[in-house]
Amino acid sequence: NAGVTQTPKFQVLKTGQSMTLQCAQDMNHNSMYWYRQDPGMGLRLIYYSASEGTTDKGEVPNGYNVSRLNKREFSLRLESAAPSQTSVYFCASSYSGTDTQYFGPGTRLTVL
Amino acid sequence: AQSVTQPDIHITVSEGASLELRCNYSYGATPYLFWYVQSPGQGLQLLLKYFSGDTLVQGIKGFEAEFKRSQSSFNLRKPSVHWSDAAEYFCAVGAAGGSYIPTFGRGTSLIVHP
């Protein structure tokens, strides 16, 4: 089992460019999450998907969109990147909202 | 809504010394509590979790944590720290029903001196 995989690992964008971060899990989990991690801020939830076909906003959703493509895949899109979106992005999955979360290795994004 | 506080941003210990990382939570009912560890450049990995039952929870890598309802705390302990324990540690609190997505603390960075 690969667990949770994320692509790409690193990305540099210019302000205004768009991109999609991909996440996939092979553990048959129902719930998937996108977090961003900034120094001194811990992990902040951007969006989550409690089950296939549903998505909900987290603490910091502005500037992002998500798609739960199927049970395995949950993508995060930046339509018009801003320097404030420079961060490390983590995808996670769990069987349910109260269960252990399994994290991917992260995507380090820099917006110039 | 639940919240979690990790009062220490950095903790420095010598290898072989004991360790305690503090975590305080705010939630009206019995919470679900987690400790995760993040090694440099890696994602987070679960160390241990508390849902119910015995308030002293054993985890991986020799870590344990104790749930103290009266103090709203879930402190992480290890009797003897190894250099490989140097990492970022996150406490998280979740709740059954409603907004059950766990809320993470800001993390404590553990530095281990030889």
Short mmCIF file of C-alpha atoms in Angstrom, two decimals:
data_model
loop_
_atom_site.label_atom_id
_atom_site.label_comp_id
_atom_site.label_asym_id
_atom_site.label_seq_id
_atom_site.Cartn_x
_atom_site.Cartn_y
_atom_site.Cartn_z
CA ASN A 1 0.00 0.00 0.00
CA ALA A 2 1.27 3.46 -0.92
CA GLY A 3 -0.96 5.15 1.68
CA VAL A 4 -1.53 8.81 0.78
CA THR A 5 0.32 10.18 -2.22
CA GLN A 6 0.59 13.80 -3.30
CA THR A 7 1.86 15.40 -6.47
CA PRO A 8 3.85 17.47 -7.08
CA LYS A 9 6.36 17.56 -4.21
CA PHE A 10 7.56 21.06 -5.04
CA GLN A 11 6.10 23.85 -7.15
CA VAL A 12 6.96 27.47 -7.89
CA LEU A 13 4.25 29.70 -9.33
CA LYS A 14 4.02 33.31 -10.34
CA THR A 15 1.25 35.47 -8.92
CA GLY A 16 -1.96 34.89 -10.87
CA GLN A 17 -1.07 31.46 -12.18
CA SER A 18 -3.28 28.49 -11.48
CA MET A 19 -2.48 24.94 -10.49
CA THR A 20 -4.00 21.79 -9.08
CA LEU A 21 -2.54 19.71 -6.28
CA GLN A 22 -3.36 16.06 -6.57
CA CYS A 23 -3.97 13.62 -3.72
CA ALA A 24 -4.83 9.94 -3.77
CA GLN A 25 -5.27 7.29 -1.08
CA ASP A 26 -5.45 3.53 -1.40
CA MET A 27 -6.82 2.70 2.07
CA ASN A 28 -10.51 2.84 1.12
CA HIS A 29 -11.00 5.79 3.45
CA ASN A 30 -14.22 7.76 3.37
CA SER A 31 -12.88 11.13 4.52
CA MET A 32 -10.18 13.25 2.97
CA TYR A 33 -8.68 16.61 3.96
CA TRP A 34 -6.48 19.42 2.73
CA TYR A 35 -4.36 21.37 5.21
CA ARG A 36 -1.81 24.10 4.91
CA GLN A 37 1.11 24.40 7.30
CA ASP A 38 2.78 27.72 7.97
CA PRO A 39 5.51 28.45 10.53
CA GLY A 40 4.04 29.01 13.98
CA MET A 41 0.50 28.38 12.76
CA GLY A 42 0.31 24.62 12.95
CA LEU A 43 -2.03 22.88 10.53
CA ARG A 44 -5.06 24.75 9.26
CA LEU A 45 -7.87 22.97 7.48
CA ILE A 46 -8.65 24.31 4.02
CA TYR A 47 -11.37 21.92 2.84
CA TYR A 48 -12.49 18.44 3.66
CA SER A 49 -14.64 15.75 2.16
CA ALA A 50 -16.49 13.61 4.69
CA SER A 51 -17.50 11.12 2.01
CA GLU A 52 -17.47 10.71 -1.73
CA GLY A 53 -19.62 13.37 -3.34
CA THR A 54 -19.43 15.89 -0.48
CA THR A 55 -17.05 18.73 0.26
CA ASP A 56 -17.06 21.36 2.99
CA LYS A 57 -15.07 24.45 3.86
CA GLY A 58 -12.58 24.41 6.66
CA GLU A 59 -10.91 27.23 8.52
CA VAL A 60 -9.13 28.91 5.57
CA PRO A 61 -10.98 28.14 2.28
CA ASN A 62 -10.61 31.50 0.52
CA GLY A 63 -8.68 31.27 -2.74
CA TYR A 64 -9.06 27.50 -3.04
CA ASN A 65 -11.43 25.02 -4.62
CA VAL A 66 -11.58 21.26 -4.26
CA SER A 67 -12.93 18.28 -6.15
CA ARG A 68 -13.59 14.83 -4.72
CA LEU A 69 -13.13 13.03 -8.01
CA ASN A 70 -13.93 9.58 -6.60
CA LYS A 71 -13.37 7.78 -3.32
CA ARG A 72 -9.61 7.67 -3.87
CA GLU A 73 -8.83 11.16 -5.16
CA PHE A 74 -9.22 14.64 -3.71
CA SER A 75 -7.68 17.59 -5.56
CA LEU A 76 -7.02 21.15 -4.46
CA ARG A 77 -7.06 23.97 -7.00
CA LEU A 78 -5.61 27.44 -6.78
CA GLU A 79 -7.32 29.50 -9.49
CA SER A 80 -5.18 32.63 -9.16
CA ALA A 81 -2.21 32.09 -6.89
CA ALA A 82 -1.14 34.80 -4.45
CA PRO A 83 2.07 35.11 -2.40
CA SER A 84 -0.02 34.54 0.76
CA GLN A 85 -0.61 31.00 -0.50
CA THR A 86 3.07 30.15 -0.19
CA SER A 87 2.95 27.23 2.20
CA VAL A 88 3.33 23.49 2.63
CA TYR A 89 0.16 21.65 1.71
CA PHE A 90 -0.78 18.31 3.22
CA CYS A 91 -3.46 15.93 2.15
CA ALA A 92 -4.80 13.44 4.68
CA SER A 93 -7.41 10.71 4.81
CA SER A 94 -9.26 8.78 7.47
CA TYR A 95 -11.97 6.18 7.69
CA SER A 96 -14.21 8.66 9.48
CA GLY A 97 -13.95 12.13 10.95
CA THR A 98 -13.10 10.80 14.42
CA ASP A 99 -10.56 8.27 13.24
CA THR A 100 -6.80 8.49 12.81
CA GLN A 101 -5.70 10.63 9.91
CA TYR A 102 -3.01 9.42 7.53
CA PHE A 103 -0.96 12.15 5.92
CA GLY A 104 0.78 12.46 2.60
CA PRO A 105 4.36 13.75 2.32
CA GLY A 106 3.30 17.29 1.46
CA THR A 107 3.68 19.76 -1.40
CA ARG A 108 5.92 22.76 -0.88
CA LEU A 109 4.44 25.65 -2.87
CA THR A 110 6.10 28.99 -3.44
CA VAL A 111 4.23 31.86 -5.10
CA LEU A 112 6.41 34.68 -6.35
CA ALA B 1 -16.18 24.50 18.90
CA GLN B 2 -13.17 22.69 20.24
CA SER B 3 -9.72 24.25 20.57
CA VAL B 4 -6.28 23.07 21.61
CA THR B 5 -3.29 24.90 23.05
CA GLN B 6 0.31 23.78 23.09
CA PRO B 7 1.96 26.31 25.39
CA ASP B 8 5.56 25.49 24.46
CA ILE B 9 6.79 26.46 21.00
CA HIS B 10 10.22 24.88 21.57
CA ILE B 11 11.48 22.34 24.09
CA THR B 12 15.15 21.43 24.45
CA VAL B 13 16.24 18.29 26.27
CA SER B 14 19.41 16.25 26.55
CA GLU B 15 19.49 12.76 25.12
CA GLY B 16 18.46 10.30 27.82
CA ALA B 17 16.45 12.85 29.77
CA SER B 18 12.72 12.57 30.33
CA LEU B 19 10.24 14.54 28.27
CA GLU B 20 6.82 16.05 28.81
CA LEU B 21 5.01 18.05 26.13
CA ARG B 22 1.94 19.93 27.24
CA CYS B 23 -1.44 20.02 25.56
CA ASN B 24 -4.59 21.71 26.87
CA TYR B 25 -7.93 21.49 25.15
CA SER B 26 -11.27 23.19 25.31
CA TYR B 27 -14.41 21.18 24.65
CA GLY B 28 -17.62 20.71 26.57
CA ALA B 29 -17.97 16.94 26.33
CA THR B 30 -15.46 14.10 26.27
CA PRO B 31 -13.05 14.82 23.46
CA TYR B 32 -11.15 12.60 21.09
CA LEU B 33 -7.46 13.39 21.58
CA PHE B 34 -4.46 12.68 19.38
CA TRP B 35 -0.72 13.23 19.34
CA TYR B 36 1.04 13.31 15.97
CA VAL B 37 4.75 13.60 15.18
CA GLN B 38 6.28 15.26 12.13
CA SER B 39 9.89 14.55 11.24
CA PRO B 40 11.66 17.18 9.11
CA GLY B 41 10.35 17.23 5.56
CA GLN B 42 7.74 14.57 6.27
CA GLY B 43 4.02 14.32 6.79
CA LEU B 44 2.45 13.71 10.20
CA GLN B 45 2.31 10.28 11.81
CA LEU B 46 0.05 9.23 14.66
CA LEU B 47 1.82 8.56 17.97
CA LEU B 48 -1.24 7.72 20.06
CA LYS B 49 -4.90 8.56 20.57
CA TYR B 50 -7.51 8.62 23.31
CA PHE B 51 -11.18 8.00 22.70
CA SER B 52 -12.41 6.51 25.98
CA GLY B 53 -11.49 4.07 28.73
CA ASP B 54 -8.08 3.98 30.40
CA THR B 55 -6.81 7.53 30.75
CA LEU B 56 -3.16 6.48 30.32
CA VAL B 57 -2.54 5.71 26.67
CA GLN B 58 0.50 3.95 25.27
CA GLY B 59 1.76 4.81 21.80
CA ILE B 60 4.52 4.01 19.40
CA LYS B 61 8.21 4.77 19.93
CA GLY B 62 7.90 4.54 23.73
CA PHE B 63 5.56 7.53 24.11
CA GLU B 64 2.59 7.70 26.45
CA ALA B 65 -0.01 10.35 27.27
CA GLU B 66 -2.43 10.84 30.12
CA PHE B 67 -5.91 12.31 29.78
CA LYS B 68 -6.80 14.45 32.78
CA ARG B 69 -10.36 15.69 32.51
CA SER B 70 -10.09 17.92 35.59
CA GLN B 71 -7.17 19.80 34.02
CA SER B 72 -8.38 19.59 30.39
CA SER B 73 -4.97 18.25 29.53
CA PHE B 74 -3.45 15.46 27.44
CA ASN B 75 0.30 15.70 28.02
CA LEU B 76 2.75 13.56 26.11
CA ARG B 77 5.60 11.87 27.98
CA LYS B 78 8.64 9.76 27.31
CA PRO B 79 10.99 8.52 30.06
CA SER B 80 14.20 8.67 28.03
CA VAL B 81 14.55 10.73 24.86
CA HIS B 82 16.62 9.56 21.88
CA TRP B 83 18.23 11.88 19.34
CA SER B 84 15.85 10.51 16.71
CA ASP B 85 12.91 11.96 18.66
CA ALA B 86 13.83 15.45 17.48
CA ALA B 87 10.75 16.53 15.53
CA GLU B 88 7.62 18.65 15.63
CA TYR B 89 4.81 17.35 17.82
CA PHE B 90 1.16 18.20 17.35
CA CYS B 91 -1.74 17.68 19.69
CA ALA B 92 -5.21 17.49 18.14
CA VAL B 93 -8.70 17.41 19.61
CA GLY B 94 -11.84 16.15 17.93
CA ALA B 95 -15.42 15.64 19.00
CA ALA B 96 -18.16 13.21 18.17
CA GLY B 97 -21.05 14.67 16.22
CA GLY B 98 -21.33 18.06 14.64
CA SER B 99 -17.96 19.50 13.71
CA TYR B 100 -15.96 16.37 14.33
CA ILE B 101 -12.92 17.28 12.25
CA PRO B 102 -9.94 17.40 14.63
CA THR B 103 -8.43 20.77 15.45
CA PHE B 104 -4.65 20.86 15.62
CA GLY B 105 -2.47 22.80 18.00
CA ARG B 106 0.35 24.97 16.69
CA GLY B 107 2.95 22.36 17.52
CA THR B 108 5.97 22.00 19.79
CA SER B 109 9.41 21.67 18.30
CA LEU B 110 11.60 19.21 20.21
CA ILE B 111 15.35 19.73 20.11
CA VAL B 112 17.55 16.97 21.48
CA HIS B 113 21.11 17.73 22.60
CA PRO B 114 23.67 14.91 22.63
#
